[in-house]
């Protein structure tokens, strides 16, 4: 119950201490390799076959189900071996945590997998036998549970499911592997979506689990959902987009910033706003990096400079140049990453992401927008005049609407949202409602 450190003790460096990674966390990637790694293996570093952690024995169980595993000190490589996976009957008393992953591997196996001697599951973060049974059944699996065992057979017909996680990190992590259902023997060719509720519960042991998973998964080109929010200057796109992105846990693209960054780079280098080839070359090679609120351009944080009115005005002028727009295309598309993207600008729904799942077009009167911009500037201590602001934004609207390439207009299938009389929360709620209506999880 206690450690006693004698008085006068001194720190003595042992040289190098290697702290091994967590073997139970590795189980999800071992399973992923067994399910999906048909070409290159999944390589796991930080824990290897020499580990003395109990849960490394999960490797034996995964191999019994068909995983092809090689490894050495501090590393493992896992590929698909037998396919479909093979059902096993296993006493999992020695690997209770990692054994939850086996219950999900059973969705990819022929036959019934029985995981026994796991009474401890009932008294973990939640009653894991009950929880796993309920959630696996939602997917269509046949499940039998007992006081200290669970039996799982793969679904004959997979169903889209919204998975409850019971504030249990392992339920969130292991059931995320059900998302590979198109690969399953009876899997739906186009896949059924799996929603993991309260995914932040993974923070208990593996805060960036989903990021790690996404980093080894290449989604089909059109599979990453996009919501576009277009509209005129000062219509509140930015705030709406960043709030919706935060609520969904998605990435955000503020495309105006790319035009602004091009304008700023041009000002710095003395490239004139009429020099189309020069501007396009700059746009194509922007050294731009986003880090939270910071925006790094060529090694300097330019977040506040980008917001200056002169920079916005130049951005508006150069954004009418076709080759400048084209030069920014690839960069804009590269923001489309799992789990999803909210993109705001002028042509997100019409040109850049024409197949976006939800397109929103904001409309607010020029008077209202001028007032908002005025408040915004004043609150930052920047002097401003409403009449000038309104004239300026009307001039920008005019230019954005009438330019030949990517003029500002709602996509045909856009939802129009006049937010003049709406609070930010109301606009956010409306967009999230529209999004929920489009998904398979309407009722949750
Ligand atoms: O939205 P923001 O004011 O930051 O954009 C700066 C300028 O970039 C706008 O005035 C608009 O002319 C241009 N722009 C564009 N297409 C986008 C985003 C911004 O033409 N997708």
Coordinates of C-alpha atoms and ligand atoms in Angstrom, one line a residue:
X1 CA 0.0 0.0 0.0
X2 CA 2.9 2.3 0.3
X3 CA 6.4 3.2 -1.1
X4 CA 9.0 4.4 1.3
X5 CA 11.8 6.5 -0.1
X6 CA 14.6 7.0 2.3
X7 CA 15.5 10.5 3.2
X8 CA 18.5 11.8 1.3
X9 CA 17.9 9.6 -1.7
X10 CA 19.0 11.0 -5.0
X11 CA 17.8 10.6 -8.5
X12 CA 20.1 8.3 -10.4
X13 CA 19.6 8.1 -14.1
X14 CA 19.2 4.6 -15.4
X15 CA 20.2 5.8 -18.9
X16 CA 17.3 4.8 -21.1
X17 CA 14.0 3.6 -20.0
X18 CA 11.7 2.1 -22.6
X19 CA 8.1 2.4 -21.7
X20 CA 6.1 -0.1 -23.7
X21 CA 2.9 0.8 -25.5
X22 CA -0.4 -0.7 -24.4
X23 CA -1.1 -4.2 -25.7
X24 CA -4.9 -3.9 -25.3
X25 CA -4.9 -0.7 -27.4
X26 CA -3.0 -2.7 -30.1
X27 CA -5.8 -5.2 -30.2
X28 CA -7.9 -3.0 -32.5
X29 CA -5.1 -2.7 -35.0
X30 CA -4.3 -6.4 -34.9
X31 CA -8.0 -7.0 -35.6
X32 CA -7.9 -4.4 -38.4
X33 CA -5.0 -6.2 -40.0
X34 CA -6.7 -9.5 -39.8
X35 CA -9.9 -8.1 -41.4
X36 CA -8.6 -5.6 -44.0
X37 CA -4.9 -5.8 -44.6
X38 CA -4.8 -7.7 -47.9
X39 CA -1.8 -6.0 -49.3
X40 CA 0.6 -4.2 -46.9
X41 CA 0.4 -5.3 -43.3
X42 CA -0.7 -3.1 -40.4
X43 CA 2.5 -2.4 -38.6
X44 CA 2.2 -1.7 -34.9
X45 CA 5.2 -0.1 -33.1
X46 CA 5.8 0.1 -29.4
X47 CA 4.6 -3.3 -28.4
X48 CA 5.9 -6.6 -29.7
X49 CA 5.9 -10.4 -29.3
X50 CA 8.4 -10.0 -26.4
X51 CA 5.9 -8.0 -24.4
X52 CA 5.2 -9.2 -20.8
X53 CA 1.7 -7.6 -20.7
X54 CA -1.1 -10.1 -20.3
X55 CA -3.1 -8.8 -23.2
X56 CA -0.3 -9.6 -25.8
X57 CA -1.8 -13.1 -25.7
X58 CA -4.6 -11.5 -27.8
X59 CA -2.2 -12.2 -30.7
X60 CA -2.6 -16.0 -30.2
X61 CA -6.4 -15.6 -30.3
X62 CA -6.3 -13.4 -33.3
X63 CA -4.1 -16.0 -35.1
X64 CA -6.5 -18.7 -34.2
X65 CA -9.2 -16.7 -35.9
X66 CA -7.0 -16.3 -39.0
X67 CA -4.8 -13.3 -38.5
X68 CA -1.3 -13.6 -40.0
X69 CA 1.0 -12.0 -37.5
X70 CA 4.8 -11.5 -37.4
X71 CA 6.7 -9.5 -35.0
X72 CA 9.8 -9.0 -32.9
X73 CA 10.9 -6.9 -30.0
X74 CA 8.6 -3.8 -29.9
X75 CA 6.8 -4.4 -33.2
X76 CA 4.1 -6.4 -34.8
X77 CA 2.9 -6.8 -38.4
X78 CA -0.5 -8.1 -39.1
X79 CA -2.2 -9.1 -42.3
X80 CA -5.3 -11.0 -43.4
X81 CA -4.6 -14.7 -43.2
X82 CA -7.6 -17.0 -43.3
X83 CA -10.7 -15.4 -44.8
X84 CA -13.4 -15.3 -43.7
X85 CA -12.1 -15.5 -40.2
X86 CA -12.6 -18.7 -38.3
X87 CA -14.9 -18.9 -35.3
X88 CA -13.2 -20.0 -32.1
X89 CA -14.2 -21.2 -28.6
X90 CA -11.9 -19.6 -26.2
X91 CA -11.3 -19.2 -22.4
X92 CA -10.5 -15.5 -22.3
X93 CA -10.0 -15.2 -18.6
X94 CA -6.4 -14.1 -19.2
X95 CA -7.3 -11.4 -21.7
X96 CA -10.6 -10.0 -20.6
X97 CA -10.2 -6.5 -22.1
X98 CA -8.7 -7.5 -25.5
X99 CA -11.3 -10.3 -25.8
X100 CA -13.9 -7.7 -26.6
X101 CA -12.2 -7.2 -29.9
X102 CA -12.6 -10.9 -30.6
X103 CA -16.4 -10.5 -30.2
X104 CA -16.3 -8.0 -33.0
X105 CA -13.9 -10.1 -35.1
X106 CA -16.6 -12.7 -34.9
X107 CA -18.7 -10.5 -37.2
X108 CA -16.3 -11.4 -39.9
X109 CA -16.1 -15.2 -39.2
X110 CA -18.1 -18.2 -40.3
X111 CA -19.6 -20.1 -37.4
X112 CA -20.2 -19.1 -33.8
X113 CA -17.4 -17.7 -31.7
X114 CA -17.7 -18.4 -28.0
X115 CA -15.7 -16.3 -25.5
X116 CA -15.9 -17.8 -22.1
X117 CA -14.8 -17.3 -18.5
X118 CA -15.4 -13.6 -18.7
X119 CA -17.6 -13.0 -15.7
X120 CA -15.4 -9.9 -15.0
X121 CA -16.9 -8.2 -18.0
X122 CA -20.0 -7.7 -16.0
X123 CA -18.3 -5.5 -13.5
X124 CA -16.1 -3.4 -15.7
X125 CA -16.8 0.2 -16.9
X126 CA -20.3 -1.1 -17.6
X127 CA -21.8 -4.6 -17.8
X128 CA -19.8 -5.4 -20.9
X129 CA -21.6 -8.7 -21.6
X130 CA -25.0 -7.0 -21.7
X131 CA -23.6 -4.0 -23.6
X132 CA -21.8 -6.0 -26.2
X133 CA -24.8 -8.2 -26.7
X134 CA -27.1 -5.3 -27.2
X135 CA -24.9 -3.4 -29.6
X136 CA -23.8 -6.5 -31.6
X137 CA -27.5 -7.4 -32.0
X138 CA -28.2 -4.0 -33.4
X139 CA -25.9 -4.8 -36.3
X140 CA -27.8 -8.0 -37.0
X141 CA -25.5 -10.5 -35.2
X142 CA -27.0 -13.5 -33.4
X143 CA -25.8 -13.3 -29.8
X144 CA -26.3 -15.5 -26.8
X145 CA -25.1 -14.3 -23.4
X146 CA -24.7 -16.1 -20.2
X147 CA -23.4 -15.2 -16.7
X148 CA -19.8 -15.5 -17.8
X149 CA -19.8 -16.0 -21.6
X150 CA -20.9 -14.5 -24.9
X151 CA -21.5 -16.3 -28.2
X152 CA -21.5 -14.3 -31.4
X153 CA -22.4 -15.3 -35.0
X154 CA -22.0 -12.9 -38.0
X155 CA -25.2 -11.1 -39.3
X156 CA -27.0 -12.7 -42.2
X157 CA -28.2 -9.2 -43.0
X158 CA -26.2 -6.3 -41.7
X159 CA -28.1 -3.3 -40.4
X160 CA -27.0 0.3 -40.0
X161 CA -26.6 0.9 -36.3
X162 CA -26.1 3.7 -33.8
X163 CA -23.8 2.2 -31.2
X164 CA -24.2 3.2 -27.5
X165 CA -20.9 3.3 -25.7
X166 CA -21.9 3.4 -22.1
X167 CA -19.0 5.7 -21.3
X168 CA -16.8 2.6 -22.0
X169 CA -13.8 3.3 -24.2
X170 CA -13.4 -0.3 -25.2
X171 CA -17.0 -0.5 -26.6
X172 CA -16.4 2.5 -28.7
X173 CA -13.0 1.2 -30.0
X174 CA -13.9 -2.4 -30.7
X175 CA -17.3 -1.7 -32.3
X176 CA -15.7 0.9 -34.6
X177 CA -14.3 -2.2 -36.4
X178 CA -17.9 -3.0 -37.5
X179 CA -17.5 -0.2 -40.1
X180 CA -15.6 -2.6 -42.3
X181 CA -18.8 -4.5 -42.9
X182 CA -18.6 -4.4 -46.8
X183 CA -15.7 -6.9 -46.3
X184 CA -17.7 -9.4 -44.3
X185 CA -18.7 -12.7 -45.9
X186 CA -22.4 -11.6 -45.8
X187 CA -21.5 -7.9 -45.9
X188 CA -23.6 -5.4 -47.8
X189 CA -21.5 -4.5 -50.9
X190 CA -22.1 -0.8 -50.4
X191 CA -21.7 -1.0 -46.6
X192 CA -24.0 0.1 -43.9
X193 CA -23.0 3.0 -41.7
X194 CA -22.1 2.6 -38.1
X195 CA -22.4 5.5 -35.8
X196 CA -20.4 5.5 -32.6
X197 CA -22.2 7.7 -30.0
X198 CA -20.1 9.7 -27.5
X199 CA -16.8 8.8 -29.2
X200 CA -14.8 11.0 -26.8
X201 CA -15.1 8.2 -24.3
X202 CA -12.0 6.7 -25.8
X203 CA -10.1 9.5 -24.0
X204 CA -9.8 7.2 -21.0
X205 CA -6.9 5.2 -22.6
X206 CA -6.5 6.3 -26.3
X207 CA -7.6 9.9 -26.8
X208 CA -6.6 9.9 -30.5
X209 CA -7.9 6.4 -31.3
X210 CA -10.2 7.6 -34.1
X211 CA -7.5 9.8 -35.6
X212 CA -5.1 6.7 -35.5
X213 CA -7.8 4.6 -37.2
X214 CA -8.5 7.2 -39.9
X215 CA -4.8 7.5 -40.6
X216 CA -4.6 3.9 -41.8
X217 CA -7.9 3.9 -43.7
X218 CA -8.3 5.2 -47.2
X219 CA -11.9 6.0 -47.7
X220 CA -13.5 5.8 -51.1
X221 CA -13.2 9.1 -53.0
X222 CA -16.8 10.3 -52.3
X223 CA -17.2 8.6 -48.9
X224 CA -16.1 11.5 -46.7
X225 CA -19.2 13.6 -46.0
X226 CA -19.1 17.3 -46.9
X227 CA -21.4 20.0 -45.8
X228 CA -21.0 23.2 -47.8
X229 CA -22.0 26.7 -46.5
X230 CA -21.9 29.4 -49.1
X231 CA -23.0 32.9 -49.0
X232 CA -22.0 36.6 -49.4
X233 CA -19.5 38.5 -47.4
X234 CA -20.3 38.9 -43.7
X235 CA -23.3 36.6 -43.9
X236 CA -22.0 34.6 -40.9
X237 CA -20.7 31.6 -42.8
X238 CA -17.5 31.4 -40.9
X239 CA -19.1 31.3 -37.5
X240 CA -21.8 28.9 -38.6
X241 CA -19.3 26.6 -40.4
X242 CA -16.9 26.5 -37.4
X243 CA -19.6 25.8 -34.9
X244 CA -21.2 23.1 -37.1
X245 CA -17.7 21.5 -37.6
X246 CA -17.0 21.6 -33.9
X247 CA -20.4 20.0 -33.1
X248 CA -19.9 17.2 -35.6
X249 CA -16.2 16.8 -34.7
X250 CA -15.3 17.5 -38.4
X251 CA -12.6 19.4 -40.2
X252 CA -13.3 22.9 -41.5
X253 CA -12.2 24.7 -44.6
X254 CA -12.6 28.5 -44.6
X255 CA -11.9 28.9 -48.3
X256 CA -11.9 32.7 -48.1
X257 CA -8.7 32.3 -46.1
X258 CA -6.9 30.7 -49.0
X259 CA -7.8 33.7 -51.3
X260 CA -6.8 36.0 -48.5
X261 CA -3.5 34.2 -48.0
X262 CA -2.8 34.5 -51.7
X263 CA -3.5 38.2 -51.5
X264 CA -1.3 38.6 -48.5
X265 CA 1.6 36.7 -50.1
X266 CA 1.2 38.8 -53.2
X267 CA 1.3 42.0 -51.2
X268 CA 4.5 40.9 -49.4
X269 CA 6.2 39.9 -52.6
X270 CA 5.0 42.9 -54.6
X271 CA 3.0 40.8 -57.0
X272 CA 0.4 43.1 -58.6
X273 CA -3.3 42.2 -58.4
X274 CA -3.4 42.3 -62.2
X275 CA -0.5 39.9 -62.7
X276 CA -2.6 36.7 -63.2
X277 CA 0.2 34.3 -63.9
X278 CA 2.2 35.6 -61.0
X279 CA -0.8 35.3 -58.6
X280 CA -1.7 31.8 -59.9
X281 CA 1.9 30.6 -59.3
X282 CA 1.8 32.0 -55.8
X283 CA -1.6 30.3 -55.1
X284 CA -0.3 27.0 -56.4
X285 CA 2.6 27.0 -54.0
X286 CA 1.2 28.6 -50.8
X287 CA 3.2 27.5 -47.8
X288 CA 0.1 27.5 -45.6
X289 CA -0.5 25.6 -42.4
X290 CA -3.4 25.7 -40.0
X291 CA -3.0 25.0 -36.3
X292 CA -6.1 25.8 -34.2
X293 CA -6.6 29.5 -34.4
X294 CA -3.2 30.1 -35.9
X295 CA -2.6 30.3 -39.6
X296 CA 1.1 30.0 -40.7
X297 CA 2.1 31.5 -44.0
X298 CA 5.8 30.9 -44.8
X299 CA 6.7 30.4 -41.1
X300 CA 4.7 33.4 -39.7
X301 CA 1.4 33.4 -37.9
X302 CA -0.7 35.7 -40.1
X303 CA -4.2 34.9 -38.6
X304 CA -5.0 38.5 -37.7
X305 CA -3.3 40.0 -40.7
X306 CA -5.5 37.9 -43.0
X307 CA -8.6 39.5 -41.5
X308 CA -7.6 43.0 -42.5
X309 CA -10.0 44.8 -44.8
X310 CA -7.3 45.6 -47.4
X311 CA -6.4 41.9 -47.6
X312 CA -10.1 41.0 -48.0
X313 CA -10.5 43.6 -50.7
X314 CA -7.5 42.3 -52.6
X315 CA -8.7 38.7 -52.1
X316 CA -12.0 39.7 -53.6
X317 CA -10.3 41.2 -56.7
X318 CA -7.9 38.3 -57.3
X319 CA -10.6 35.7 -56.7
X320 CA -12.2 36.7 -60.0
X321 CA -9.1 35.4 -61.9
X322 CA -9.8 32.0 -63.3
X323 CA -6.3 30.6 -63.1
X324 CA -6.0 31.7 -59.4
X325 CA -9.2 29.9 -58.6
X326 CA -7.9 26.8 -60.4
X327 CA -4.6 26.9 -58.6
X328 CA -6.4 26.7 -55.3
X329 CA -8.6 23.7 -56.3
X330 CA -6.3 20.9 -55.2
X331 CA -5.6 22.5 -51.8
X332 CA -9.3 22.9 -51.1
X333 CA -10.0 19.3 -52.0
X334 CA -7.3 18.1 -49.7
X335 CA -9.3 19.3 -46.7
X336 CA -11.8 16.5 -47.3
X337 CA -10.6 14.1 -44.6
X338 CA -12.3 11.7 -42.3
X339 CA -14.6 12.0 -40.4
X340 CA -16.0 14.9 -42.5
X341 CA -15.7 18.4 -43.7
X342 CA -17.6 21.6 -43.3
X343 CA -16.5 24.0 -46.1
X344 CA -17.5 27.6 -46.4
X345 CA -17.1 30.1 -49.1
X346 CA -18.7 31.2 -52.3
X347 CA -18.5 28.2 -54.6
X348 CA -18.1 25.3 -52.2
X349 CA -21.5 23.7 -53.3
X350 CA -21.3 24.8 -56.9
X351 CA -17.7 24.1 -58.0
X352 CA -15.5 22.6 -55.4
X353 CA -17.8 20.0 -53.8
X354 CA -20.7 19.7 -56.2
X355 CA -21.7 16.3 -54.8
X356 CA -21.7 17.5 -51.1
X357 CA -24.3 15.7 -49.0
X358 CA -25.7 19.0 -47.7
X359 CA -25.4 22.4 -49.3
X360 CA -26.5 25.5 -47.4
X361 CA -26.7 29.0 -48.9
X362 CA -26.9 31.9 -46.5
X363 CA -28.8 35.0 -47.4
X364 CA -28.9 38.0 -45.1
X365 CA -29.7 41.5 -46.1
X366 CA -26.8 43.9 -46.8
X367 CA -27.9 46.2 -44.0
X368 CA -27.8 43.3 -41.5
X369 CA -24.5 42.1 -42.7
X370 CA -22.9 45.6 -42.5
X371 CA -24.2 45.9 -39.0
X372 CA -22.7 42.5 -38.0
X373 CA -19.3 43.3 -39.6
X374 CA -19.4 46.7 -37.8
X375 CA -19.9 45.1 -34.5
X376 CA -17.2 42.6 -35.2
X377 CA -14.6 45.2 -36.0
X378 CA -15.5 47.5 -33.2
X379 CA -15.3 44.7 -30.7
X380 CA -11.7 44.1 -31.9
X381 CA -11.0 47.8 -31.5
X382 CA -10.8 48.4 -35.2
X383 CA -12.5 51.7 -36.2
X384 CA -15.3 51.3 -38.8
X385 CA -18.2 53.1 -40.4
X386 CA -21.4 51.3 -41.3
X387 CA -22.1 53.1 -44.5
X388 CA -18.6 52.4 -45.9
X389 CA -18.8 48.8 -44.8
X390 CA -22.1 48.4 -46.5
X391 CA -20.9 50.0 -49.7
X392 CA -17.8 47.8 -49.7
X393 CA -19.7 44.6 -49.1
X394 CA -22.2 45.4 -51.8
X395 CA -19.4 46.0 -54.2
X396 CA -17.9 42.6 -53.3
X397 CA -21.3 40.9 -53.7
X398 CA -21.5 42.5 -57.1
X399 CA -18.1 41.3 -58.1
X400 CA -18.6 37.8 -56.6
X401 CA -22.0 37.4 -58.4
X402 CA -21.0 38.7 -61.8
X403 CA -17.6 37.2 -62.3
X404 CA -17.3 34.7 -65.1
X405 CA -15.8 31.8 -63.1
X406 CA -17.6 30.4 -60.1
X407 CA -20.0 33.3 -59.6
X408 CA -21.7 33.5 -56.2
X409 CA -25.0 31.8 -56.5
X410 CA -26.8 29.0 -54.6
X411 CA -26.4 25.5 -56.0
X412 CA -29.6 24.1 -57.4
X413 CA -29.9 21.7 -54.6
X414 CA -28.9 24.1 -51.8
X415 CA -31.0 24.8 -48.8
X416 CA -31.5 28.5 -48.5
X417 CA -31.1 29.9 -45.0
X418 CA -31.9 33.5 -44.3
X419 CA -30.3 34.1 -41.0
X420 CA -31.2 37.8 -40.6
X421 CA -33.5 37.1 -37.7
X422 CA -31.7 34.0 -36.3
X423 CA -29.2 33.6 -33.5
X424 CA -26.1 31.6 -34.2
X425 CA -27.5 28.7 -32.2
X426 CA -30.7 28.7 -34.2
X427 CA -28.8 28.6 -37.5
X428 CA -26.5 25.8 -36.2
X429 CA -29.5 23.8 -35.0
X430 CA -31.2 24.2 -38.5
X431 CA -28.1 23.0 -40.3
X432 CA -27.7 20.0 -37.9
X433 CA -31.4 19.2 -38.4
X434 CA -31.0 19.2 -42.2
X435 CA -27.9 17.0 -41.8
X436 CA -29.7 14.5 -39.5
X437 CA -32.6 14.3 -42.0
X438 CA -30.1 13.1 -44.7
X439 CA -28.5 10.4 -42.6
X440 CA -29.6 6.9 -41.7
X441 CA -29.8 7.8 -38.0
X442 CA -32.7 10.2 -38.1
X443 CA -34.2 9.0 -34.8
X444 CA -31.1 9.1 -32.7
Ligands
LIG1 O1 -15.0 34.9 -47.1 P1 -13.9 35.9 -47.2 O2 -14.3 37.3 -47.0 O3 -12.8 35.5 -46.2 O4 -13.3 35.7 -48.6 C1 -12.3 36.7 -49.2 C2 -12.7 36.9 -50.6 O5 -12.3 35.7 -51.3 C3 -14.2 37.1 -50.9 O6 -14.4 38.5 -51.0 C4 -14.5 36.4 -52.2 O7 -14.4 37.3 -53.2 C5 -13.3 35.4 -52.3 N1 -13.8 34.0 -52.2 C6 -14.1 33.4 -53.3 N2 -14.5 32.0 -53.2 C7 -14.5 31.4 -52.1 C8 -14.1 32.1 -50.9 C9 -13.8 33.4 -51.0 O8 -14.2 33.9 -54.4 N3 -14.8 30.1 -52.1

